[in-house]
Coordinates of C-alpha atoms in Angstrom, one line a residue:
Chain A
X503 CA 0.4 50.5 27.4
X504 CA 2.6 47.7 28.7
X505 CA 5.9 47.4 26.9
X506 CA 7.0 43.8 26.7
X507 CA 10.0 42.2 25.1
X508 CA 10.1 38.8 23.4
X509 CA 11.6 36.0 25.6
X510 CA 14.7 35.7 23.3
X511 CA 15.4 39.4 23.5
X512 CA 15.0 39.4 27.3
X513 CA 17.4 36.4 27.4
X514 CA 19.9 38.2 25.3
X515 CA 19.7 41.3 27.5
X516 CA 20.3 39.3 30.7
X517 CA 23.3 37.7 29.0
X518 CA 24.7 41.0 27.8
X519 CA 24.4 42.4 31.3
X520 CA 26.1 39.3 32.7
X521 CA 29.1 39.5 30.3
X522 CA 29.4 43.2 30.8
X523 CA 29.5 42.7 34.5
X524 CA 32.0 39.9 34.3
X525 CA 34.3 41.9 32.0
X526 CA 34.2 45.0 34.3
X527 CA 34.8 42.9 37.4
X528 CA 37.7 40.9 35.9
X529 CA 39.4 44.0 34.5
X530 CA 40.8 45.1 37.9
X531 CA 40.5 41.9 39.8
X532 CA 43.1 41.4 42.4
X533 CA 44.2 45.0 42.1
X534 CA 44.4 47.3 45.1
X535 CA 43.6 50.5 43.3
X536 CA 40.8 49.0 41.2
X537 CA 38.9 51.6 39.2
X538 CA 41.5 54.2 40.0
X539 CA 43.5 52.6 37.2
X540 CA 40.8 53.6 34.8
X541 CA 41.6 57.3 35.5
X542 CA 45.4 56.8 35.8
X543 CA 45.9 55.0 32.5
X544 CA 44.6 57.6 30.1
X545 CA 46.2 60.4 32.2
X546 CA 49.7 58.8 32.0
X547 CA 49.2 58.1 28.3
X548 CA 48.3 61.7 27.6
X549 CA 51.2 62.8 29.8
X550 CA 53.8 60.7 27.9
X551 CA 52.6 61.8 24.5
X552 CA 52.4 65.4 25.7
X553 CA 56.0 65.2 26.8
X554 CA 57.4 63.5 23.7
X555 CA 55.4 65.3 21.0
X556 CA 54.5 68.5 22.8
X557 CA 57.6 69.3 24.8
X558 CA 60.4 67.5 22.9
X559 CA 59.2 67.8 19.3
X560 CA 57.3 71.1 20.0
X561 CA 54.1 70.2 18.2
X562 CA 51.9 73.2 17.7
X563 CA 48.3 72.5 18.6
X564 CA 45.6 74.7 17.0
X565 CA 43.8 77.3 19.0
X566 CA 41.0 75.9 21.2
X567 CA 37.4 77.0 20.8
X568 CA 37.5 79.6 23.5
X569 CA 40.3 81.3 21.6
X570 CA 42.7 81.7 24.5
X571 CA 44.6 78.4 24.9
X572 CA 46.7 76.1 22.8
X573 CA 46.5 72.9 24.8
X574 CA 48.3 69.9 23.3
X575 CA 47.3 67.8 26.2
X576 CA 43.6 68.4 25.5
X577 CA 44.2 68.0 21.8
X578 CA 45.7 64.5 22.4
X579 CA 43.0 63.5 24.9
X580 CA 40.2 64.2 22.5
X581 CA 41.8 61.9 20.0
X582 CA 42.9 59.2 22.3
X583 CA 39.5 58.7 23.9
X584 CA 38.1 57.7 20.5
X585 CA 41.2 55.7 19.5
X586 CA 41.2 53.7 22.8
X587 CA 37.5 53.0 22.4
X588 CA 38.0 51.8 18.9
X589 CA 41.1 49.6 19.5
X590 CA 39.6 48.3 22.7
X591 CA 36.5 47.0 20.8
X592 CA 38.6 45.4 18.0
X593 CA 41.1 43.7 20.2
X594 CA 38.5 43.0 22.9
X595 CA 36.1 41.3 20.5
X596 CA 38.7 38.6 19.7
X597 CA 39.3 38.0 23.4
X598 CA 35.6 38.0 24.4
X599 CA 34.8 35.5 21.7
X600 CA 37.7 33.2 22.6
X601 CA 36.8 33.4 26.3
X602 CA 33.3 32.0 25.6
X603 CA 34.1 29.5 22.9
X604 CA 34.6 26.6 25.3
X605 CA 31.4 27.4 27.0
X606 CA 29.6 27.6 23.6
X607 CA 30.7 24.0 22.9
X608 CA 28.7 22.8 25.9
X609 CA 25.6 25.0 26.0
X610 CA 23.7 27.1 23.4
X611 CA 23.5 30.8 23.8
X612 CA 23.6 33.7 21.3
X613 CA 27.3 34.2 21.0
X614 CA 27.0 37.9 20.0
X615 CA 25.9 38.7 23.6
X616 CA 29.5 38.1 24.7
X617 CA 30.7 40.8 22.4
X618 CA 27.9 43.2 23.1
X619 CA 28.5 42.7 26.9
X620 CA 32.2 43.4 26.4
X621 CA 31.5 46.5 24.4
X622 CA 29.1 47.8 27.1
X623 CA 31.9 47.4 29.6
X624 CA 34.3 49.2 27.4
X625 CA 31.8 52.0 27.0
X626 CA 31.6 52.4 30.8
X627 CA 35.4 52.7 30.8
X628 CA 35.2 55.4 28.1
X629 CA 32.6 57.3 30.1
X630 CA 35.1 57.5 33.0
X631 CA 37.6 58.9 30.6
X632 CA 35.1 61.5 29.4
X633 CA 34.7 62.6 33.0
X634 CA 38.4 63.3 33.2
X635 CA 38.2 65.1 29.9
X636 CA 35.4 67.3 31.1
X637 CA 37.4 68.2 34.2
X638 CA 40.4 69.2 32.0
X639 CA 38.1 71.2 29.7
X640 CA 36.7 73.0 32.8
X641 CA 40.2 73.8 34.0
X642 CA 41.0 75.4 30.7
X643 CA 37.6 77.0 30.7
X644 CA 37.2 75.6 27.2
X645 CA 33.7 74.2 27.5
X646 CA 30.5 74.6 25.5
X647 CA 27.2 73.1 24.4
X648 CA 29.0 71.4 21.4
X649 CA 30.0 68.7 23.9
X650 CA 26.8 66.9 23.0
X651 CA 28.6 65.8 19.8
X652 CA 31.1 63.9 21.9
X653 CA 28.6 61.0 22.6
X654 CA 27.7 61.1 18.9
X655 CA 31.4 60.5 18.0
X656 CA 31.5 57.7 20.6
X657 CA 28.5 56.0 19.2
X658 CA 29.8 56.2 15.7
X659 CA 33.2 54.8 16.8
X660 CA 31.3 52.1 18.7
X661 CA 29.4 51.0 15.6
X662 CA 32.5 50.9 13.5
X663 CA 34.7 49.2 16.1
X664 CA 32.1 46.6 17.0
X665 CA 31.3 45.9 13.3
X666 CA 35.0 45.3 12.7
X667 CA 35.2 43.3 15.9
X668 CA 32.4 41.0 14.8
X669 CA 34.4 40.1 11.7
X670 CA 37.9 39.8 13.1
X671 CA 36.7 37.8 16.1
X672 CA 35.2 35.1 13.9
X673 CA 38.3 35.0 11.7
X674 CA 40.4 34.8 14.8
X675 CA 38.5 31.8 16.1
X676 CA 39.6 30.0 13.0
X677 CA 43.1 31.3 12.5
X678 CA 44.8 32.7 15.6
X679 CA 47.1 34.6 13.3
X680 CA 44.4 37.3 13.0
X681 CA 45.1 38.5 16.5
X682 CA 48.8 39.2 15.8
X683 CA 48.0 40.6 12.4
X684 CA 45.5 43.0 13.9
X685 CA 48.0 44.0 16.6
X686 CA 50.4 45.1 13.8
X687 CA 47.8 46.8 11.7
X688 CA 46.4 48.8 14.6
X689 CA 50.0 49.9 15.5
X690 CA 50.4 51.2 12.0
X691 CA 46.9 52.7 11.9
X692 CA 47.7 54.8 15.0
X693 CA 49.9 57.0 12.8
X694 CA 47.4 57.1 10.0
X695 CA 45.1 59.0 12.4
X696 CA 45.7 62.5 13.5
X697 CA 46.2 62.0 17.2
X698 CA 49.8 63.0 17.9
X699 CA 49.9 65.4 15.0
X700 CA 47.5 67.8 13.3
X701 CA 46.1 67.2 9.9
X702 CA 47.5 70.6 8.8
X703 CA 51.0 69.1 9.2
X704 CA 50.3 67.1 6.1
X705 CA 49.6 70.1 3.9
X706 CA 53.1 70.1 2.5
X707 CA 54.6 69.5 -0.9
X708 CA 56.6 66.5 0.2
X709 CA 53.6 64.5 1.4
X710 CA 51.7 62.7 -1.4
X711 CA 48.1 63.6 -1.9
X712 CA 47.0 60.0 -1.3
X713 CA 48.4 60.0 2.2
X714 CA 46.6 63.3 3.0
X715 CA 43.2 61.9 1.7
X716 CA 43.7 58.7 3.7
X717 CA 44.4 60.6 6.9
X718 CA 41.5 62.9 6.4
X719 CA 38.8 60.5 5.3
X720 CA 39.6 57.2 7.1
X721 CA 36.8 56.4 9.5
X722 CA 38.6 56.6 12.8
X723 CA 40.0 60.0 11.8
X724 CA 36.5 61.1 11.0
X725 CA 35.3 60.1 14.5
X726 CA 38.2 61.8 16.1
X727 CA 37.6 65.0 14.1
X728 CA 34.0 65.0 15.3
X729 CA 35.1 64.4 18.9
X730 CA 37.6 67.3 18.5
X731 CA 35.0 69.6 17.1
X732 CA 32.9 68.8 20.1
X733 CA 35.4 69.1 22.9
X734 CA 38.4 71.1 21.5
X735 CA 37.2 73.5 18.9
X736 CA 33.7 73.8 20.4
X737 CA 32.1 73.9 16.9
X738 CA 29.4 72.0 15.1
X739 CA 31.0 69.2 13.0
X740 CA 31.0 69.6 9.2
X741 CA 27.9 67.9 7.8
X742 CA 29.8 66.1 5.0
X743 CA 32.3 64.7 7.6
X744 CA 29.4 63.6 9.8
X745 CA 27.7 61.9 6.9
X746 CA 30.8 60.1 5.9
X747 CA 31.4 58.9 9.5
X748 CA 27.8 57.8 9.8
X749 CA 28.1 55.8 6.5
X750 CA 31.3 54.1 7.7
X751 CA 29.8 53.2 11.1
X752 CA 26.4 51.9 9.9
X753 CA 27.8 49.9 7.0
X754 CA 30.6 48.3 9.0
X755 CA 28.2 47.4 11.8
X756 CA 25.6 45.9 9.6
X757 CA 28.1 43.9 7.5
X758 CA 29.9 42.7 10.7
X759 CA 26.6 41.7 12.3
X760 CA 25.4 39.7 9.3
X761 CA 28.7 38.0 8.9
X762 CA 28.9 37.2 12.6
X763 CA 25.4 35.8 12.7
X764 CA 26.1 33.6 9.7
X765 CA 29.5 32.3 10.9
X766 CA 29.1 32.1 14.7
X767 CA 27.2 28.8 14.7
X768 CA 30.3 27.0 13.5
X769 CA 32.3 28.3 16.5
X770 CA 31.2 25.2 18.5
X771 CA 32.9 23.0 15.9
X772 CA 36.3 24.7 16.1
X773 CA 38.9 22.6 17.7
Chain B
X1408 CA 4.4 23.2 18.1
X1409 CA 3.8 21.8 21.5
X1410 CA 6.1 22.7 24.3
X1411 CA 8.4 19.9 25.2
X1412 CA 8.4 18.2 21.7
X1413 CA 11.5 17.4 19.8
X1414 CA 11.3 16.9 16.1
X1415 CA 14.4 15.6 14.3
X1416 CA 13.7 15.8 10.5
X1417 CA 16.1 14.1 8.0
X1418 CA 19.2 15.2 9.9
X1419 CA 22.7 14.5 8.8
X1420 CA 25.7 16.0 10.4
X1421 CA 29.1 16.3 8.8
X1422 CA 32.3 17.1 10.7
X1423 CA 35.6 18.0 9.2
X1424 CA 38.5 15.9 10.5
X1425 CA 41.0 18.0 12.4
X1426 CA 44.2 16.5 11.2
X1427 CA 43.6 17.9 7.7
X1428 CA 42.3 21.2 8.9
X1429 CA 44.5 24.3 8.3
X1430 CA 45.1 26.0 11.7
X1431 CA 46.9 29.0 10.5
X1432 CA 46.6 31.4 7.6
X1433 CA 49.8 30.2 6.1
X1434 CA 48.6 26.6 6.0
X1435 CA 45.3 27.7 4.6
X1436 CA 46.9 29.6 1.8
X1437 CA 49.2 26.7 1.0
X1438 CA 46.2 24.4 0.8
X1439 CA 44.2 26.4 -1.6
X1440 CA 43.0 24.3 -4.5
X1441 CA 43.6 21.0 -2.9
X1442 CA 40.6 18.7 -2.7
X1443 CA 39.2 18.1 0.7
X1444 CA 36.6 15.5 0.2
X1445 CA 38.5 12.9 2.2
X1446 CA 38.6 15.2 5.3
X1447 CA 34.9 14.9 5.9
X1448 CA 33.1 12.6 8.2
X1449 CA 29.4 12.1 8.4
X1450 CA 28.6 11.5 12.1
X1451 CA 24.8 11.3 11.6
X1452 CA 23.1 10.1 8.5
X1453 CA 19.5 10.9 7.7
X1454 CA 18.1 10.6 11.2
X1455 CA 14.3 11.0 11.7
X1456 CA 13.0 11.1 15.2
X1457 CA 9.8 12.4 16.9
X1458 CA 9.9 12.7 20.6
X1459 CA 6.5 13.5 22.2
X1460 CA 6.2 16.0 25.0
X1461 CA 6.6 14.4 28.4
X1462 CA 8.2 11.2 27.2
X1463 CA 11.3 9.6 28.6
X1464 CA 13.5 8.7 25.6
X1465 CA 16.7 6.6 25.8
X1466 CA 19.5 6.6 23.2
X1467 CA 21.8 3.6 23.0
X1468 CA 24.7 2.7 20.8
X1469 CA 28.4 1.9 20.7
X1470 CA 31.0 4.6 21.2
X1471 CA 31.2 7.0 18.3
X1472 CA 27.8 6.1 17.0
X1473 CA 26.7 9.7 17.1
X1474 CA 24.6 9.7 20.3
X1475 CA 26.3 12.8 21.8
X1476 CA 26.2 14.6 18.5
X1477 CA 22.5 14.0 18.2
X1478 CA 22.0 15.4 21.7
X1479 CA 24.1 18.5 20.9
X1480 CA 22.0 19.1 17.8
X1481 CA 18.9 18.9 20.0
X1482 CA 20.5 21.4 22.4
X1483 CA 21.2 23.8 19.6
X1484 CA 25.0 23.7 20.1
X1485 CA 25.6 22.5 16.6
X1486 CA 23.5 23.1 13.5
X1487 CA 22.7 20.1 11.3
X1488 CA 24.4 20.0 7.9
X1489 CA 21.2 18.6 6.3
X1490 CA 17.7 18.6 7.8
X1491 CA 16.3 20.4 10.8
X1492 CA 16.0 19.9 14.6
X1493 CA 13.3 21.6 16.5
X1494 CA 13.0 21.6 20.3
X1495 CA 10.4 23.8 21.8
X1496 CA 10.4 25.1 25.4
X1497 CA 13.0 25.7 28.0
X1498 CA 15.8 23.3 27.3
X1499 CA 18.3 22.2 29.9
X1500 CA 21.3 20.1 28.8
X1501 CA 23.9 18.1 30.7
X1502 CA 26.5 17.2 28.2
X1503 CA 29.8 15.7 29.4
X1504 CA 31.7 17.3 32.2
X1505 CA 31.4 20.9 33.0
X1506 CA 28.1 21.6 31.3
X1507 CA 28.6 25.2 30.4
X1508 CA 30.6 26.3 33.4
X1509 CA 33.2 28.9 33.1
X1510 CA 36.3 27.7 35.0
X1511 CA 37.3 31.1 36.5
X1512 CA 33.9 32.0 37.9
X1513 CA 32.7 30.7 41.2
X1514 CA 30.0 28.0 41.4
X1515 CA 27.4 30.7 42.4
X1516 CA 28.4 33.0 39.5
X1517 CA 28.2 30.0 37.2
X1518 CA 24.7 29.2 38.4
X1519 CA 23.6 32.8 37.5
X1520 CA 25.3 32.5 34.2
X1521 CA 23.6 29.2 33.4
X1522 CA 20.3 30.8 34.4
X1523 CA 20.9 33.7 32.1
X1524 CA 21.6 31.3 29.2
X1525 CA 18.2 29.8 29.9
X1526 CA 16.6 33.2 30.1
X1527 CA 16.1 33.1 33.8
X1528 CA 16.6 36.4 35.6
X1529 CA 19.0 36.9 38.5
X1530 CA 16.1 37.4 40.9
X1531 CA 14.4 34.1 39.9
X1532 CA 17.8 32.4 40.1
X1533 CA 18.4 33.8 43.6
X1534 CA 15.1 32.3 44.7
X1535 CA 16.2 28.8 43.7
X1536 CA 19.8 29.2 44.7
X1537 CA 19.4 27.5 48.1
X1538 CA 17.7 24.5 46.5
X1539 CA 20.5 24.2 44.0
X1540 CA 23.3 24.3 46.6
X1541 CA 21.3 21.9 48.8
X1542 CA 20.8 19.4 46.0
X1543 CA 24.4 19.6 44.8
X1544 CA 25.7 19.1 48.3
X1545 CA 28.9 21.1 47.5
X1546 CA 28.3 23.4 50.5
X1547 CA 30.8 26.3 50.9
X1548 CA 32.6 25.4 47.7
X1549 CA 29.8 27.2 45.9
X1550 CA 31.8 30.4 46.4
X1551 CA 35.1 29.0 45.0
X1552 CA 36.0 29.0 41.4
X1553 CA 34.8 25.9 39.7
X1554 CA 38.2 25.1 38.3
X1555 CA 39.2 23.7 41.7
X1556 CA 36.2 21.4 41.8
X1557 CA 36.5 17.7 41.6
X1558 CA 34.8 16.1 38.6
X1559 CA 32.1 14.8 41.0
X1560 CA 31.4 18.3 42.3
X1561 CA 31.3 19.6 38.8
X1562 CA 28.6 17.1 37.7
X1563 CA 26.6 17.5 40.9
X1564 CA 26.4 21.3 40.6
X1565 CA 25.6 21.0 36.9
X1566 CA 22.9 18.5 37.5
X1567 CA 21.5 20.6 40.4
X1568 CA 21.2 23.6 38.1
X1569 CA 19.8 21.6 35.1
X1570 CA 16.9 20.0 37.2
X1571 CA 16.1 23.0 39.3
X1572 CA 15.3 25.5 36.5
X1573 CA 12.0 23.6 35.7
X1574 CA 13.0 22.7 32.2
X1575 CA 10.5 21.5 29.5
X1576 CA 13.2 19.4 28.0
X1577 CA 16.1 17.8 29.8
X1578 CA 19.0 16.3 27.8
X1579 CA 21.4 14.1 29.8
X1580 CA 24.5 12.6 28.4
X1581 CA 25.9 9.8 30.6
X1582 CA 27.2 12.3 33.1
X1583 CA 25.5 11.1 36.1
X1584 CA 27.7 8.0 36.0
X1585 CA 30.5 10.3 37.4
X1586 CA 28.7 10.9 40.7
X1587 CA 28.8 8.4 43.5
X1588 CA 26.1 5.8 44.1
X1589 CA 24.1 8.0 46.4
X1590 CA 24.1 10.9 44.1
X1591 CA 23.2 8.7 41.1
X1592 CA 20.1 7.5 43.0
X1593 CA 19.1 11.1 43.9
X1594 CA 19.4 12.0 40.2
X1595 CA 17.3 9.2 39.1
X1596 CA 14.7 10.0 41.7
X1597 CA 14.7 13.6 40.6
X1598 CA 14.4 12.6 36.9
X1599 CA 11.4 10.5 37.8
X1600 CA 9.9 13.5 39.5
X1601 CA 10.5 15.7 36.4
X1602 CA 9.1 13.0 34.2
X1603 CA 5.9 12.9 36.3
X1604 CA 5.7 16.7 36.0
X1605 CA 5.7 16.3 32.2
X1606 CA 9.3 17.1 31.3
X1607 CA 10.6 15.5 28.2
X1608 CA 13.8 13.7 29.0
X1609 CA 16.3 12.4 26.6
X1610 CA 19.0 10.2 28.1
X1611 CA 22.1 8.8 26.6
X1612 CA 23.5 5.8 28.5
X1613 CA 25.2 2.5 28.3
X1614 CA 23.4 1.4 31.3
X1615 CA 20.7 -1.1 30.1
X1616 CA 18.9 -1.1 33.4
X1617 CA 18.4 2.6 33.0
X1618 CA 17.1 2.1 29.5
X1619 CA 14.3 -0.1 30.9
X1620 CA 12.9 2.9 32.6
X1621 CA 12.4 4.7 29.3
X1622 CA 9.2 4.9 27.3
X1623 CA 11.1 4.5 24.1
X1624 CA 14.6 3.7 23.1
X1625 CA 16.5 4.6 20.0
X1626 CA 19.6 2.6 18.8
X1627 CA 22.2 4.5 16.8
X1628 CA 24.7 2.6 14.8
X1629 CA 27.4 4.4 12.8
X1630 CA 25.3 7.5 12.6
X1631 CA 22.1 5.7 11.5
X1632 CA 19.1 5.3 13.7
X1633 CA 18.6 1.6 13.2
X1634 CA 15.7 0.9 15.6
X1635 CA 13.3 2.8 17.7
X1636 CA 10.8 1.0 20.0
X1637 CA 10.1 -0.2 23.4
X1638 CA 13.1 -0.7 25.7
X1639 CA 12.7 -4.5 25.7
X1640 CA 12.9 -4.8 21.9
X1641 CA 15.6 -2.3 21.2
X1642 CA 17.9 -3.2 24.1
X1643 CA 17.8 -6.9 23.3
X1644 CA 18.5 -6.2 19.6
X1645 CA 21.4 -4.0 20.6
X1646 CA 22.8 -6.6 23.0
X1647 CA 22.5 -9.3 20.4
X1648 CA 24.5 -7.3 18.0
X1649 CA 27.2 -6.6 20.6
X1650 CA 27.3 -10.4 21.4
X1651 CA 27.6 -11.4 17.8
X1652 CA 30.4 -8.9 17.0
X1653 CA 32.1 -10.2 20.1
X1654 CA 31.9 -13.7 18.8
X1655 CA 33.3 -12.6 15.5
X1656 CA 36.2 -11.1 17.3
X1657 CA 36.8 -14.3 19.3
X1658 CA 36.6 -16.3 16.1
X1659 CA 39.3 -14.1 14.7
X1660 CA 41.5 -14.7 17.8
X1661 CA 41.3 -18.4 17.4

């Protein structure tokens, strides 16, 4: 049986590919080391956090899945991979939409392809980071079949980040304040997610219950916990956590998509 | 619906005037509750138009009459506020300078991008690349970013892409006037060729000689389509109006 796509879908796929290629090419344009930066960047980030929170503040990471290491570096990395993917999508979406808005005033094309293309390029970047992660896991001999849940966590984060990106990019096209507002919110959100600390740290009398619930059940934290189960604890994620993550991801993506489709036609009329 | 047909059905288009438009959240919040009726401007008012496949249609009218907006609605860039616009088939549009080029990309990359927007694969685009470069006459500049192009080069490349992708519908907004005499002639010759091949062409121009080439001409005045008919009738009615308003102006001067 011949599988054939409708012309408009094929057109969208060509465009998504184009935007993904453009984003990937422009990322390290005029740089000598090129893609090498993709590896260096997460390594340095992990290194700095490891030094500050691990060596200076003596954070105590939980035991890894293989039961013979306490690696704060790996603990950080499993969280940062998801966090970087998420923020890259939210901040990228605004940039990707802005970069095609002039074009869209002169020629019609489905605007969402610019965001989907950018997201695809971000995903490639994340896959490179996953390669580094697997190497580190191998070095610690902390590796197992549960790694299959890592792509699951990535897809969930992708749905959520892109859904949010759909919404904020349209708002940002109207009011440029949104970009700065999101910058601040994401900075704050970083500490609402257990990346540089463990959730157990919050189990103390001095910390209000609400803060603990927020940190445990906010969507990005859920994705990070799944990614940690997959690559750090080497265990199957809790089913209720997984369902909550899935609900966040699907709902946000659908709402964002519908909102974007409805609003994106007016982008050509923005000054 | 037949490929190449354009049906404009009861279309009105409203724009909001920019000076009254909040551009930041702060302003938007401060403005809540204020009436905004005065900020709106109807560019097109209840326009009905049927353009048959394969016809060569001219649009004429003074500056600001809504010609370009009508063309953009046909191109799907804007959505009508009221009514509907349907254009079936592969649509290629040359609207003002730059026609969908990204300034940072090279001419060649932009050709691929434009192709992708029309649903043409990279492979097909590669096949017609030589023709496009040849037609545009920009030579080696094709591998330079388009932001360094002169306005003539911009238009030439844009036109070369628009006509070499075998469109069913071609929309042209005055742009060819930017090219030199020789290029203009080549464009006209090429448009004739496309017309003979059955491409529907909609052309906006102030050049009344060009309008004589059309099958039909529409005259837009302050957003209303006041007359559609043969070039002879419509152009002379339009010119008469221009003359009479010029006379009124003169009368005022004296």
